[in-house]
Amino acid sequence: MGKQVAIIGAGISGLLACKYTLSKGFHPIVFENSSSIGGVWTKTVETTKIQTPKEFYQFSDFPWPSSVTEGHPDQNQVLNYIQSYAQHFDLLKHIKFNNKVSGIEYEGPSGDEMQAWSHWGGTGEPFSSGGKWKVVVEDKQSLSTKIHVVDFVILCIGRFSDVPNIPEFPPNKGPEAFHGEVIHSMNYADMDYESAAKFVEGKQVTVVGFQKFAMDIAMECSNTNGVANPCTVLYKTEHWNLPDYLPWGFPIAYLYFNRFSELLVHKPGEGILLSLLATILSPVRWGFSKFVESYINKKLGLAKYGMVPKHSFLQEISSCMIATVPEKFFDRVREGSIILKKSPCGFGFCQEGILVNGESSPVKSDLIILATGFRGEKKLKDMFVSPTFQDYILGSPKSILPLYRECIHGRIPQLAVIGFSESISNLYTSEMRCRWLAELLGGTFKLPSIKEMEKDVEKWDAYAKRYASSQYYRRSCIGALHLWYNDQLCKDMGWNPKRKKGLFAELFEPYGPMDYASS
């Protein structure tokens, strides 16, 4: 019998992992907590669209249908596309829906033996005759629990769902002090579109946060309530959110998603020549950032609202914090149906709503929606029964997640993580990682020693701390080094990393999923 691979999660990463492990002759079994595929796309707000142009957000062997003409498809279009992919490759029969994985436990050599290993799993091989994973699964319909014993586990649980990030507050300044209702954006997204509109209708709503979800919810509140009951957006940090991907009419992909753009930054593991080149070209790097920043400022009128960020656009993209502003968002700000309010030093709750630290008058509210993100690291940690593995997977709180190639922890055998670290297009990146993992499982290549993998992680950590925001570098973002990262995967798999025809195209044309359609 072939090796059994447990895949946890049937979002985009889980479907890709299923497809590519099948292609190598393995037997995947996908456990999905909900009743449908699609991950974060199954529950979102009505106005949500994909963040990147669809050319960057597609499967390399299953392009968007010609019927989808929009550059940024909406939730229903994305879900239909994902479902078509799953049906086309006959993946649904491998998925167990309404099956929640409550924990995974490794059964094999002792902790002391594993600690002495110099290679992943002791031998560097992805499978071991002496070790198996026990996957504890709760069937939500029959309310029964079953243990599956498998040869390998792929965690595709993402970081933007399930475990809400609720800020901590001093005593008597938390949500309990507020006489209205407090929910997380996750709860809002759980409602259908009509119910969500009715829920906010006629209420003074305050949305806490200023990322994509926060802006989308504010727009929906504005659509429902207008200027009669304006929605307040309470934010801490300004961001270079994009109005579109054409700064001054020039495609941003030519500034940040090609090889030339990556010559401008210092890269993990680069040689002296590339390091020198990045230093010499630093004025160009600065110029690219200023070019985009000037456009965003002009187009959105950020200066009028005191919302010009203090950091560079390069830092924004290196932190994977780029979001597209909903169409007409700042028109709503100008008309007064959305109110922007900064809270630089934090806030607390009071009876009438929110009290920004240092102010005496509260932001009066009937409903407060916390668009404050998710605790993806806690969700990842809680998958493991072993406290040792829990510590391993998170690593130091002052470093990026310690995953080699953003997939493998050298001291956790027979397991991979897909879709946790971020990029410009998570679908594109997850597919490359799943193809790399499938080749690893199939024996195409072996991993280096644990020490070498840890040294490589340290280099990526230094890169993240150099270019990403100190607040967000743990997101392990490869957004500004997508090609450098893909090149490493290609070299591991024995593929030619250069996919374009001619030197000019190789340097200046943007790379996307279709460049990797074949090996």
Short mmCIF file of C-alpha atoms in Angstrom, two decimals:
data_model
loop_
_atom_site.label_atom_id
_atom_site.label_comp_id
_atom_site.label_asym_id
_atom_site.label_seq_id
_atom_site.Cartn_x
_atom_site.Cartn_y
_atom_site.Cartn_z
CA MET A 1 0.00 0.00 0.00
CA GLY A 2 1.23 3.51 -0.80
CA LYS A 3 2.13 6.02 1.84
CA GLN A 4 -0.79 7.79 3.53
CA VAL A 5 -0.60 11.56 3.80
CA ALA A 6 -2.94 13.50 6.08
CA ILE A 7 -3.72 17.01 4.85
CA ILE A 8 -5.38 19.30 7.37
CA GLY A 9 -7.53 21.94 5.71
CA ALA A 10 -9.31 22.08 2.33
CA GLY A 11 -8.56 25.67 1.47
CA ILE A 12 -6.43 26.48 -1.56
CA SER A 13 -3.23 25.09 0.01
CA GLY A 14 -4.96 21.87 1.06
CA LEU A 15 -6.39 21.28 -2.41
CA LEU A 16 -3.00 21.90 -4.01
CA ALA A 17 -1.31 19.55 -1.53
CA CYS A 18 -3.91 16.90 -2.33
CA LYS A 19 -3.47 17.29 -6.09
CA TYR A 20 0.31 17.16 -6.07
CA THR A 21 0.68 14.29 -3.56
CA LEU A 22 -1.75 12.29 -5.72
CA SER A 23 0.45 13.01 -8.74
CA LYS A 24 3.31 11.20 -6.98
CA GLY A 25 1.27 8.12 -6.16
CA PHE A 26 0.56 8.86 -2.49
CA HIS A 27 -2.78 8.44 -0.75
CA PRO A 28 -3.95 11.79 0.64
CA ILE A 29 -6.79 12.14 3.10
CA VAL A 30 -7.94 15.71 3.63
CA PHE A 31 -9.66 16.71 6.87
CA GLU A 32 -11.84 19.80 6.58
CA ASN A 33 -13.50 21.36 9.61
CA SER A 34 -16.35 22.91 7.60
CA SER A 35 -18.79 21.52 5.05
CA SER A 36 -17.12 23.01 1.97
CA ILE A 37 -13.80 23.72 0.29
CA GLY A 38 -12.30 27.17 -0.15
CA GLY A 39 -10.90 28.13 3.26
CA VAL A 40 -11.08 31.88 3.93
CA TRP A 41 -13.09 32.38 0.73
CA THR A 42 -16.11 30.54 2.14
CA LYS A 43 -16.84 33.29 4.67
CA THR A 44 -16.06 36.88 3.85
CA VAL A 45 -17.86 40.16 3.31
CA GLU A 46 -19.85 41.00 0.19
CA THR A 47 -17.44 43.59 -1.22
CA THR A 48 -14.30 41.44 -0.89
CA LYS A 49 -12.29 40.82 -4.05
CA ILE A 50 -8.87 39.27 -4.63
CA GLN A 51 -6.05 41.63 -3.75
CA THR A 52 -3.76 40.97 -6.69
CA PRO A 53 -4.66 40.93 -10.41
CA LYS A 54 -6.08 37.55 -11.35
CA GLU A 55 -3.08 36.78 -13.61
CA PHE A 56 -1.08 36.36 -10.40
CA TYR A 57 -3.88 34.53 -8.58
CA GLN A 58 -4.47 31.40 -10.62
CA PHE A 59 -3.43 27.76 -10.84
CA SER A 60 -0.61 27.18 -13.31
CA ASP A 61 -2.45 24.28 -14.98
CA PHE A 62 -6.00 25.62 -14.65
CA PRO A 63 -6.37 29.25 -15.80
CA TRP A 64 -9.35 31.45 -15.08
CA PRO A 65 -12.27 30.84 -17.45
CA SER A 66 -12.78 33.41 -20.20
CA SER A 67 -16.17 34.26 -18.70
CA VAL A 68 -14.40 36.01 -15.78
CA THR A 69 -13.43 39.33 -17.34
CA GLU A 70 -12.85 41.35 -14.16
CA GLY A 71 -9.26 42.01 -13.16
CA HIS A 72 -10.09 41.37 -9.49
CA PRO A 73 -12.81 38.69 -9.20
CA ASP A 74 -15.15 38.70 -6.19
CA GLN A 75 -15.85 36.03 -3.59
CA ASN A 76 -18.39 34.06 -5.61
CA GLN A 77 -16.18 34.03 -8.69
CA VAL A 78 -13.18 32.87 -6.65
CA LEU A 79 -15.18 30.11 -4.96
CA ASN A 80 -16.55 28.90 -8.30
CA TYR A 81 -13.01 28.86 -9.68
CA ILE A 82 -11.69 26.87 -6.71
CA GLN A 83 -14.60 24.40 -6.91
CA SER A 84 -14.04 23.94 -10.66
CA TYR A 85 -10.37 23.19 -9.96
CA ALA A 86 -11.26 20.57 -7.34
CA GLN A 87 -13.80 18.94 -9.66
CA HIS A 88 -11.48 19.02 -12.67
CA PHE A 89 -8.76 17.13 -10.79
CA ASP A 90 -11.28 14.90 -8.94
CA LEU A 91 -10.11 15.98 -5.49
CA LEU A 92 -13.44 16.03 -3.62
CA LYS A 93 -13.50 12.26 -3.04
CA HIS A 94 -10.35 12.58 -0.91
CA ILE A 95 -11.88 15.14 1.47
CA LYS A 96 -13.63 14.34 4.74
CA PHE A 97 -15.90 17.31 5.47
CA ASN A 98 -17.06 18.34 8.95
CA ASN A 99 -14.02 16.56 10.36
CA LYS A 100 -12.13 18.66 12.88
CA VAL A 101 -8.55 17.71 13.74
CA SER A 102 -8.17 18.27 17.48
CA GLY A 103 -4.51 17.27 17.66
CA ILE A 104 -1.61 15.46 16.02
CA GLU A 105 0.91 13.32 17.90
CA TYR A 106 4.12 11.75 16.65
CA GLU A 107 4.85 8.17 17.63
CA GLY A 108 8.41 7.08 17.01
CA PRO A 109 11.88 7.40 18.50
CA SER A 110 12.34 8.97 21.91
CA GLY A 111 12.88 12.68 22.39
CA ASP A 112 16.56 12.11 23.21
CA GLU A 113 17.07 10.14 20.00
CA MET A 114 15.42 12.81 17.89
CA GLN A 115 17.45 15.54 19.60
CA ALA A 116 20.63 13.77 18.49
CA TRP A 117 19.61 13.64 14.83
CA SER A 118 21.81 15.56 12.40
CA HIS A 119 19.35 15.17 9.52
CA TRP A 120 15.58 15.59 9.25
CA GLY A 121 13.91 12.45 10.55
CA GLY A 122 17.33 10.97 11.34
CA THR A 123 18.08 9.99 7.75
CA GLY A 124 16.98 13.04 5.77
CA GLU A 125 14.19 10.96 4.23
CA PRO A 126 10.58 12.23 4.34
CA PHE A 127 9.26 8.87 5.52
CA SER A 128 10.41 6.60 8.31
CA SER A 129 9.71 2.99 9.13
CA GLY A 130 10.01 3.83 12.81
CA GLY A 131 7.67 6.81 13.03
CA LYS A 132 4.01 7.61 12.34
CA TRP A 133 1.63 10.47 13.08
CA LYS A 134 -1.58 9.94 15.02
CA VAL A 135 -4.24 12.38 13.82
CA VAL A 136 -7.15 12.75 16.25
CA VAL A 137 -10.28 13.68 14.30
CA GLU A 138 -13.73 14.64 15.58
CA ASP A 139 -16.63 13.98 13.20
CA LYS A 140 -18.94 16.95 13.83
CA GLN A 141 -21.99 15.16 12.45
CA SER A 142 -21.76 11.80 14.21
CA LEU A 143 -19.99 13.39 17.23
CA SER A 144 -17.53 10.49 17.18
CA THR A 145 -13.73 10.64 17.47
CA LYS A 146 -11.39 8.59 15.34
CA ILE A 147 -7.60 8.26 15.28
CA HIS A 148 -5.94 8.04 11.86
CA VAL A 149 -2.38 6.76 11.68
CA VAL A 150 -0.50 8.24 8.72
CA ASP A 151 3.01 8.42 7.29
CA PHE A 152 3.14 12.18 6.75
CA VAL A 153 1.17 15.28 7.76
CA ILE A 154 0.72 18.51 5.81
CA LEU A 155 -0.71 21.40 7.80
CA CYS A 156 -2.69 23.73 5.51
CA ILE A 157 -4.58 25.60 8.20
CA GLY A 158 -3.67 29.16 7.17
CA ARG A 159 -3.34 32.08 9.52
CA PHE A 160 -6.45 34.17 8.79
CA SER A 161 -9.29 32.21 10.34
CA ASP A 162 -10.70 30.43 13.39
CA VAL A 163 -8.71 32.02 16.25
CA PRO A 164 -9.52 35.76 16.50
CA ASN A 165 -6.94 38.19 17.80
CA ILE A 166 -8.67 40.06 20.61
CA PRO A 167 -6.53 42.88 22.08
CA GLU A 168 -5.87 42.81 25.80
CA PHE A 169 -7.17 45.66 27.95
CA PRO A 170 -6.56 46.87 31.51
CA PRO A 171 -9.18 45.99 34.16
CA ASN A 172 -12.53 47.73 33.60
CA LYS A 173 -11.47 48.94 30.16
CA GLY A 174 -12.32 45.82 28.18
CA PRO A 175 -15.50 45.04 26.18
CA GLU A 176 -17.37 44.32 29.43
CA ALA A 177 -17.36 48.06 30.20
CA PHE A 178 -19.27 48.83 26.97
CA HIS A 179 -23.09 48.85 27.03
CA GLY A 180 -23.35 48.04 23.34
CA GLU A 181 -22.27 44.98 21.37
CA VAL A 182 -18.69 43.94 20.52
CA ILE A 183 -17.92 41.33 17.85
CA HIS A 184 -14.89 40.26 15.86
CA SER A 185 -14.81 40.65 12.07
CA MET A 186 -14.90 36.83 11.90
CA ASN A 187 -18.41 36.87 13.39
CA TYR A 188 -19.49 39.52 10.90
CA ALA A 189 -18.16 37.43 8.00
CA ASP A 190 -20.12 34.41 9.28
CA MET A 191 -23.38 36.21 8.43
CA ASP A 192 -24.88 36.12 4.96
CA TYR A 193 -24.83 39.42 3.08
CA GLU A 194 -28.45 40.35 3.85
CA SER A 195 -28.16 39.52 7.56
CA ALA A 196 -24.95 41.54 7.85
CA ALA A 197 -26.62 44.62 6.33
CA LYS A 198 -29.58 44.32 8.70
CA PHE A 199 -27.25 43.80 11.65
CA VAL A 200 -25.51 47.16 11.18
CA GLU A 201 -28.56 49.08 9.95
CA GLY A 202 -29.32 52.22 11.95
CA LYS A 203 -26.37 51.70 14.30
CA GLN A 204 -23.35 53.83 15.08
CA VAL A 205 -20.62 51.38 14.14
CA THR A 206 -16.94 51.63 15.00
CA VAL A 207 -14.55 49.35 13.12
CA VAL A 208 -11.16 48.83 14.79
CA GLY A 209 -8.36 48.24 12.29
CA PHE A 210 -7.22 49.50 8.91
CA GLN A 211 -6.40 46.45 6.85
CA LYS A 212 -8.48 45.07 3.97
CA PHE A 213 -11.21 43.47 6.08
CA ALA A 214 -11.68 46.63 8.15
CA MET A 215 -12.04 48.80 5.05
CA ASP A 216 -14.49 46.37 3.43
CA ILE A 217 -16.69 46.28 6.53
CA ALA A 218 -16.61 50.08 6.82
CA MET A 219 -17.74 50.33 3.20
CA GLU A 220 -20.65 48.00 3.85
CA CYS A 221 -21.70 49.99 6.91
CA SER A 222 -21.47 53.13 4.79
CA ASN A 223 -23.61 51.55 2.06
CA THR A 224 -26.27 50.68 4.62
CA ASN A 225 -26.27 53.76 6.87
CA GLY A 226 -24.86 56.65 4.82
CA VAL A 227 -24.11 59.96 6.52
CA ALA A 228 -27.03 59.58 8.95
CA ASN A 229 -25.03 57.03 10.97
CA PRO A 230 -21.39 57.32 9.85
CA CYS A 231 -19.02 54.43 10.46
CA THR A 232 -15.88 55.31 12.42
CA VAL A 233 -12.65 53.50 11.48
CA LEU A 234 -10.25 53.51 14.41
CA TYR A 235 -6.67 52.80 13.38
CA LYS A 236 -3.22 52.83 14.93
CA THR A 237 -0.87 52.83 11.94
CA GLU A 238 -1.17 54.32 8.45
CA HIS A 239 -0.52 52.00 5.52
CA TRP A 240 0.35 52.41 1.85
CA ASN A 241 -2.87 50.77 0.67
CA LEU A 242 -3.15 50.74 -3.11
CA PRO A 243 -5.98 52.33 -5.07
CA ASP A 244 -4.96 50.14 -8.04
CA TYR A 245 -1.93 48.41 -9.53
CA LEU A 246 -1.07 51.16 -12.04
CA PRO A 247 0.89 53.91 -10.26
CA TRP A 248 1.02 56.86 -12.67
CA GLY A 249 -0.21 54.44 -15.36
CA PHE A 250 2.80 52.10 -14.97
CA PRO A 251 2.11 48.45 -13.96
CA ILE A 252 3.47 47.89 -10.48
CA ALA A 253 4.52 44.36 -11.46
CA TYR A 254 7.37 45.91 -13.46
CA LEU A 255 8.59 47.67 -10.32
CA TYR A 256 8.39 44.82 -7.81
CA PHE A 257 7.66 41.43 -9.38
CA ASN A 258 10.60 40.93 -11.74
CA ARG A 259 14.28 40.05 -11.44
CA PHE A 260 15.53 43.61 -11.77
CA SER A 261 13.49 44.70 -8.75
CA GLU A 262 15.11 41.95 -6.70
CA LEU A 263 18.59 43.15 -7.65
CA LEU A 264 17.78 46.27 -5.60
CA VAL A 265 17.50 44.48 -2.24
CA HIS A 266 19.93 42.43 -0.19
CA LYS A 267 18.94 38.78 -0.35
CA PRO A 268 19.42 35.83 2.02
CA GLY A 269 22.50 33.88 0.99
CA GLU A 270 23.58 36.31 -1.72
CA GLY A 271 27.21 36.54 -2.80
CA ILE A 272 29.51 39.57 -2.68
CA LEU A 273 28.61 40.69 -6.22
CA LEU A 274 24.85 40.74 -5.62
CA SER A 275 25.36 42.44 -2.25
CA LEU A 276 27.48 45.14 -3.89
CA LEU A 277 24.92 45.59 -6.66
CA ALA A 278 22.06 46.03 -4.15
CA THR A 279 24.11 48.70 -2.34
CA ILE A 280 24.99 50.56 -5.56
CA LEU A 281 21.37 50.44 -6.75
CA SER A 282 19.91 51.66 -3.43
CA PRO A 283 18.96 55.07 -4.97
CA VAL A 284 16.84 53.20 -7.55
CA ARG A 285 15.23 51.22 -4.73
CA TRP A 286 14.39 54.49 -2.96
CA GLY A 287 13.11 56.00 -6.23
CA PHE A 288 10.73 53.08 -6.90
CA SER A 289 9.22 53.48 -3.41
CA LYS A 290 8.82 57.25 -3.80
CA PHE A 291 7.25 56.79 -7.25
CA VAL A 292 4.52 54.53 -5.85
CA GLU A 293 4.08 56.56 -2.66
CA SER A 294 3.57 59.81 -4.58
CA TYR A 295 0.84 58.17 -6.66
CA ILE A 296 -1.00 56.71 -3.66
CA ASN A 297 -0.82 60.04 -1.82
CA LYS A 298 -2.11 61.95 -4.85
CA LYS A 299 -4.82 59.47 -5.82
CA LEU A 300 -6.23 58.96 -2.32
CA GLY A 301 -5.43 62.38 -0.88
CA LEU A 302 -3.74 60.88 2.18
CA ALA A 303 -2.12 64.18 3.19
CA LYS A 304 -5.56 65.77 3.65
CA TYR A 305 -6.38 63.24 6.36
CA GLY A 306 -2.96 63.13 7.99
CA MET A 307 -2.60 59.56 6.79
CA VAL A 308 0.76 59.58 4.99
CA PRO A 309 2.73 56.62 6.42
CA LYS A 310 6.15 57.28 7.93
CA HIS A 311 7.61 54.07 6.48
CA SER A 312 8.39 53.27 2.83
CA PHE A 313 6.31 51.36 0.31
CA LEU A 314 9.15 48.81 0.14
CA GLN A 315 8.70 48.12 3.85
CA GLU A 316 4.96 47.71 3.26
CA ILE A 317 5.41 45.16 0.50
CA SER A 318 8.23 43.41 2.41
CA SER A 319 5.82 42.98 5.33
CA CYS A 320 3.00 41.64 3.09
CA MET A 321 0.77 44.41 4.42
CA ILE A 322 -0.33 45.65 1.00
CA ALA A 323 -4.09 45.95 0.58
CA THR A 324 -6.23 47.48 -2.14
CA VAL A 325 -8.56 50.25 -1.04
CA PRO A 326 -12.22 49.55 -1.86
CA GLU A 327 -13.45 51.66 -4.75
CA LYS A 328 -14.83 55.04 -3.58
CA PHE A 329 -13.65 54.45 0.00
CA PHE A 330 -12.17 57.95 0.30
CA ASP A 331 -15.23 59.42 -1.46
CA ARG A 332 -17.18 58.09 1.51
CA VAL A 333 -14.65 59.70 3.85
CA ARG A 334 -15.13 63.02 2.07
CA GLU A 335 -18.93 62.83 2.21
CA GLY A 336 -18.82 61.92 5.91
CA SER A 337 -20.30 58.41 5.90
CA ILE A 338 -16.90 57.05 6.98
CA ILE A 339 -14.90 58.82 9.69
CA LEU A 340 -11.18 58.08 10.11
CA LYS A 341 -9.80 58.38 13.63
CA LYS A 342 -6.27 57.62 14.77
CA SER A 343 -5.50 55.93 18.07
CA PRO A 344 -1.69 56.01 18.28
CA CYS A 345 -1.42 55.04 21.94
CA GLY A 346 -4.20 52.50 22.23
CA PHE A 347 -7.74 52.66 23.55
CA GLY A 348 -10.14 51.20 26.07
CA PHE A 349 -13.86 50.66 26.29
CA CYS A 350 -16.33 52.77 28.25
CA GLN A 351 -20.12 52.71 28.54
CA GLU A 352 -20.72 54.89 25.48
CA GLY A 353 -18.15 53.23 23.22
CA ILE A 354 -14.39 53.61 22.85
CA LEU A 355 -12.11 56.00 24.72
CA VAL A 356 -8.85 56.72 22.94
CA ASN A 357 -5.95 57.00 25.39
CA GLY A 358 -5.20 60.65 26.12
CA GLU A 359 -8.65 61.90 25.10
CA SER A 360 -11.62 62.82 27.28
CA SER A 361 -14.53 62.37 24.83
CA PRO A 362 -15.48 58.83 23.78
CA VAL A 363 -16.17 57.60 20.25
CA LYS A 364 -19.87 56.93 20.77
CA SER A 365 -20.95 53.60 19.36
CA ASP A 366 -23.77 51.07 19.36
CA LEU A 367 -21.69 48.33 17.78
CA ILE A 368 -17.92 47.78 17.74
CA ILE A 369 -16.37 45.40 15.20
CA LEU A 370 -12.80 44.31 15.94
CA ALA A 371 -11.07 43.83 12.59
CA THR A 372 -7.89 43.05 14.50
CA GLY A 373 -6.79 39.93 12.66
CA PHE A 374 -6.23 36.38 13.81
CA ARG A 375 -3.86 34.45 16.04
CA GLY A 376 -2.55 32.13 13.38
CA GLU A 377 0.50 31.14 15.41
CA LYS A 378 -1.67 29.90 18.27
CA LYS A 379 -3.73 27.82 15.84
CA LEU A 380 -0.56 26.27 14.43
CA LYS A 381 0.90 25.59 17.87
CA ASP A 382 -2.31 24.03 19.19
CA MET A 383 -2.27 21.40 16.43
CA PHE A 384 0.55 19.61 18.25
CA VAL A 385 0.02 17.48 21.34
CA SER A 386 3.74 17.54 22.20
CA PRO A 387 4.87 20.67 24.12
CA THR A 388 8.32 20.16 22.57
CA PHE A 389 6.93 20.33 19.04
CA GLN A 390 4.79 23.30 20.06
CA ASP A 391 7.96 25.15 21.06
CA TYR A 392 9.80 24.02 17.93
CA ILE A 393 7.15 25.18 15.47
CA LEU A 394 6.93 28.71 16.85
CA GLY A 395 10.62 29.19 17.63
CA SER A 396 11.76 32.42 19.28
CA PRO A 397 9.21 35.25 19.46
CA LYS A 398 12.02 37.50 18.18
CA SER A 399 12.54 35.55 14.94
CA ILE A 400 10.53 34.48 11.92
CA LEU A 401 8.80 31.11 12.03
CA PRO A 402 11.72 28.63 11.81
CA LEU A 403 10.66 26.80 8.64
CA TYR A 404 13.16 25.83 5.96
CA ARG A 405 11.84 26.96 2.56
CA GLU A 406 8.86 28.19 4.63
CA CYS A 407 7.68 24.56 4.75
CA ILE A 408 9.82 22.22 6.85
CA HIS A 409 10.96 22.34 10.47
CA GLY A 410 14.21 20.43 10.71
CA ARG A 411 13.37 18.94 14.11
CA ILE A 412 9.78 17.89 13.37
CA PRO A 413 9.88 14.75 11.19
CA GLN A 414 7.41 13.71 8.51
CA LEU A 415 5.53 17.01 8.54
CA ALA A 416 5.25 20.12 6.38
CA VAL A 417 3.44 23.44 6.69
CA ILE A 418 1.98 25.02 3.56
CA GLY A 419 0.36 28.44 3.24
CA PHE A 420 1.44 30.00 6.51
CA SER A 421 4.08 32.49 5.42
CA GLU A 422 2.89 35.11 2.97
CA SER A 423 3.61 36.52 -0.47
CA ILE A 424 2.13 38.76 -3.15
CA SER A 425 -0.27 35.96 -4.11
CA ASN A 426 -0.77 33.12 -1.68
CA LEU A 427 -2.28 30.80 -4.30
CA TYR A 428 0.76 31.16 -6.57
CA THR A 429 3.15 30.62 -3.67
CA SER A 430 1.26 27.65 -2.20
CA GLU A 431 1.31 25.90 -5.56
CA MET A 432 5.09 26.26 -5.86
CA ARG A 433 5.50 24.95 -2.32
CA CYS A 434 3.23 21.97 -2.94
CA ARG A 435 5.11 21.06 -6.10
CA TRP A 436 8.40 21.32 -4.16
CA LEU A 437 7.00 19.19 -1.34
CA ALA A 438 5.68 16.56 -3.75
CA GLU A 439 9.14 16.25 -5.33
CA LEU A 440 10.68 15.96 -1.86
CA LEU A 441 8.22 13.22 -0.88
CA GLY A 442 8.83 11.50 -4.22
CA GLY A 443 12.59 11.34 -3.60
CA THR A 444 13.69 13.82 -6.29
CA PHE A 445 16.00 15.53 -3.81
CA LYS A 446 17.03 15.42 -0.15
CA LEU A 447 17.13 18.17 2.42
CA PRO A 448 20.45 19.43 3.80
CA SER A 449 21.45 18.76 7.41
CA ILE A 450 19.41 20.27 10.23
CA LYS A 451 22.22 22.73 11.00
CA GLU A 452 22.35 23.89 7.39
CA MET A 453 18.56 24.35 7.33
CA GLU A 454 18.70 26.34 10.56
CA LYS A 455 21.46 28.56 9.13
CA ASP A 456 19.31 29.22 6.07
CA VAL A 457 16.35 30.19 8.28
CA GLU A 458 18.65 32.62 10.13
CA LYS A 459 19.54 34.30 6.83
CA TRP A 460 15.87 34.77 5.97
CA ASP A 461 15.26 36.08 9.48
CA ALA A 462 17.98 38.70 8.99
CA TYR A 463 16.41 39.69 5.66
CA ALA A 464 12.95 40.05 7.25
CA LYS A 465 14.30 42.22 10.06
CA ARG A 466 16.14 44.40 7.56
CA TYR A 467 13.23 45.18 5.26
CA ALA A 468 9.94 44.33 6.99
CA SER A 469 8.26 46.26 9.76
CA SER A 470 9.34 45.26 13.27
CA GLN A 471 5.65 44.71 14.00
CA TYR A 472 5.06 42.33 11.10
CA TYR A 473 8.31 40.52 10.24
CA ARG A 474 7.06 37.29 11.86
CA ARG A 475 4.68 36.95 8.95
CA SER A 476 7.75 35.55 7.09
CA CYS A 477 6.78 37.57 4.02
CA ILE A 478 8.54 36.79 0.73
CA GLY A 479 6.60 39.51 -1.13
CA ALA A 480 9.63 41.49 -2.32
CA LEU A 481 11.76 38.39 -3.01
CA HIS A 482 9.28 36.10 -4.71
CA LEU A 483 11.63 35.15 -7.54
CA TRP A 484 14.68 34.61 -5.32
CA TYR A 485 12.55 32.26 -3.23
CA ASN A 486 11.10 30.44 -6.26
CA ASP A 487 14.60 30.07 -7.71
CA GLN A 488 15.64 28.13 -4.61
CA LEU A 489 12.66 25.79 -4.94
CA CYS A 490 13.42 25.28 -8.64
CA LYS A 491 17.08 24.49 -8.00
CA ASP A 492 16.10 21.95 -5.32
CA MET A 493 13.73 20.23 -7.77
CA GLY A 494 16.26 20.27 -10.61
CA TRP A 495 14.27 22.78 -12.69
CA ASN A 496 15.74 25.66 -14.61
CA PRO A 497 14.85 28.73 -12.50
CA LYS A 498 15.06 31.06 -15.51
CA ARG A 499 11.74 30.75 -17.34
CA LYS A 500 11.75 33.65 -19.80
CA LYS A 501 13.06 33.92 -23.38
CA GLY A 502 15.90 36.37 -23.70
CA LEU A 503 17.91 38.47 -21.26
CA PHE A 504 15.64 41.54 -21.42
CA ALA A 505 12.51 39.49 -20.67
CA GLU A 506 14.32 37.61 -17.91
CA LEU A 507 15.33 40.85 -16.20
CA PHE A 508 12.32 43.06 -16.67
CA GLU A 509 9.19 41.02 -17.36
CA PRO A 510 7.10 40.14 -14.29
CA TYR A 511 6.92 36.50 -13.26
CA GLY A 512 3.61 34.80 -12.54
CA PRO A 513 2.09 31.33 -12.10
CA MET A 514 2.01 30.57 -15.82
CA ASP A 515 5.80 30.86 -16.00
CA TYR A 516 5.89 27.66 -13.94
CA ALA A 517 3.20 25.77 -15.86
CA SER A 518 5.72 23.03 -16.66
CA SER A 519 8.76 21.75 -14.83
#
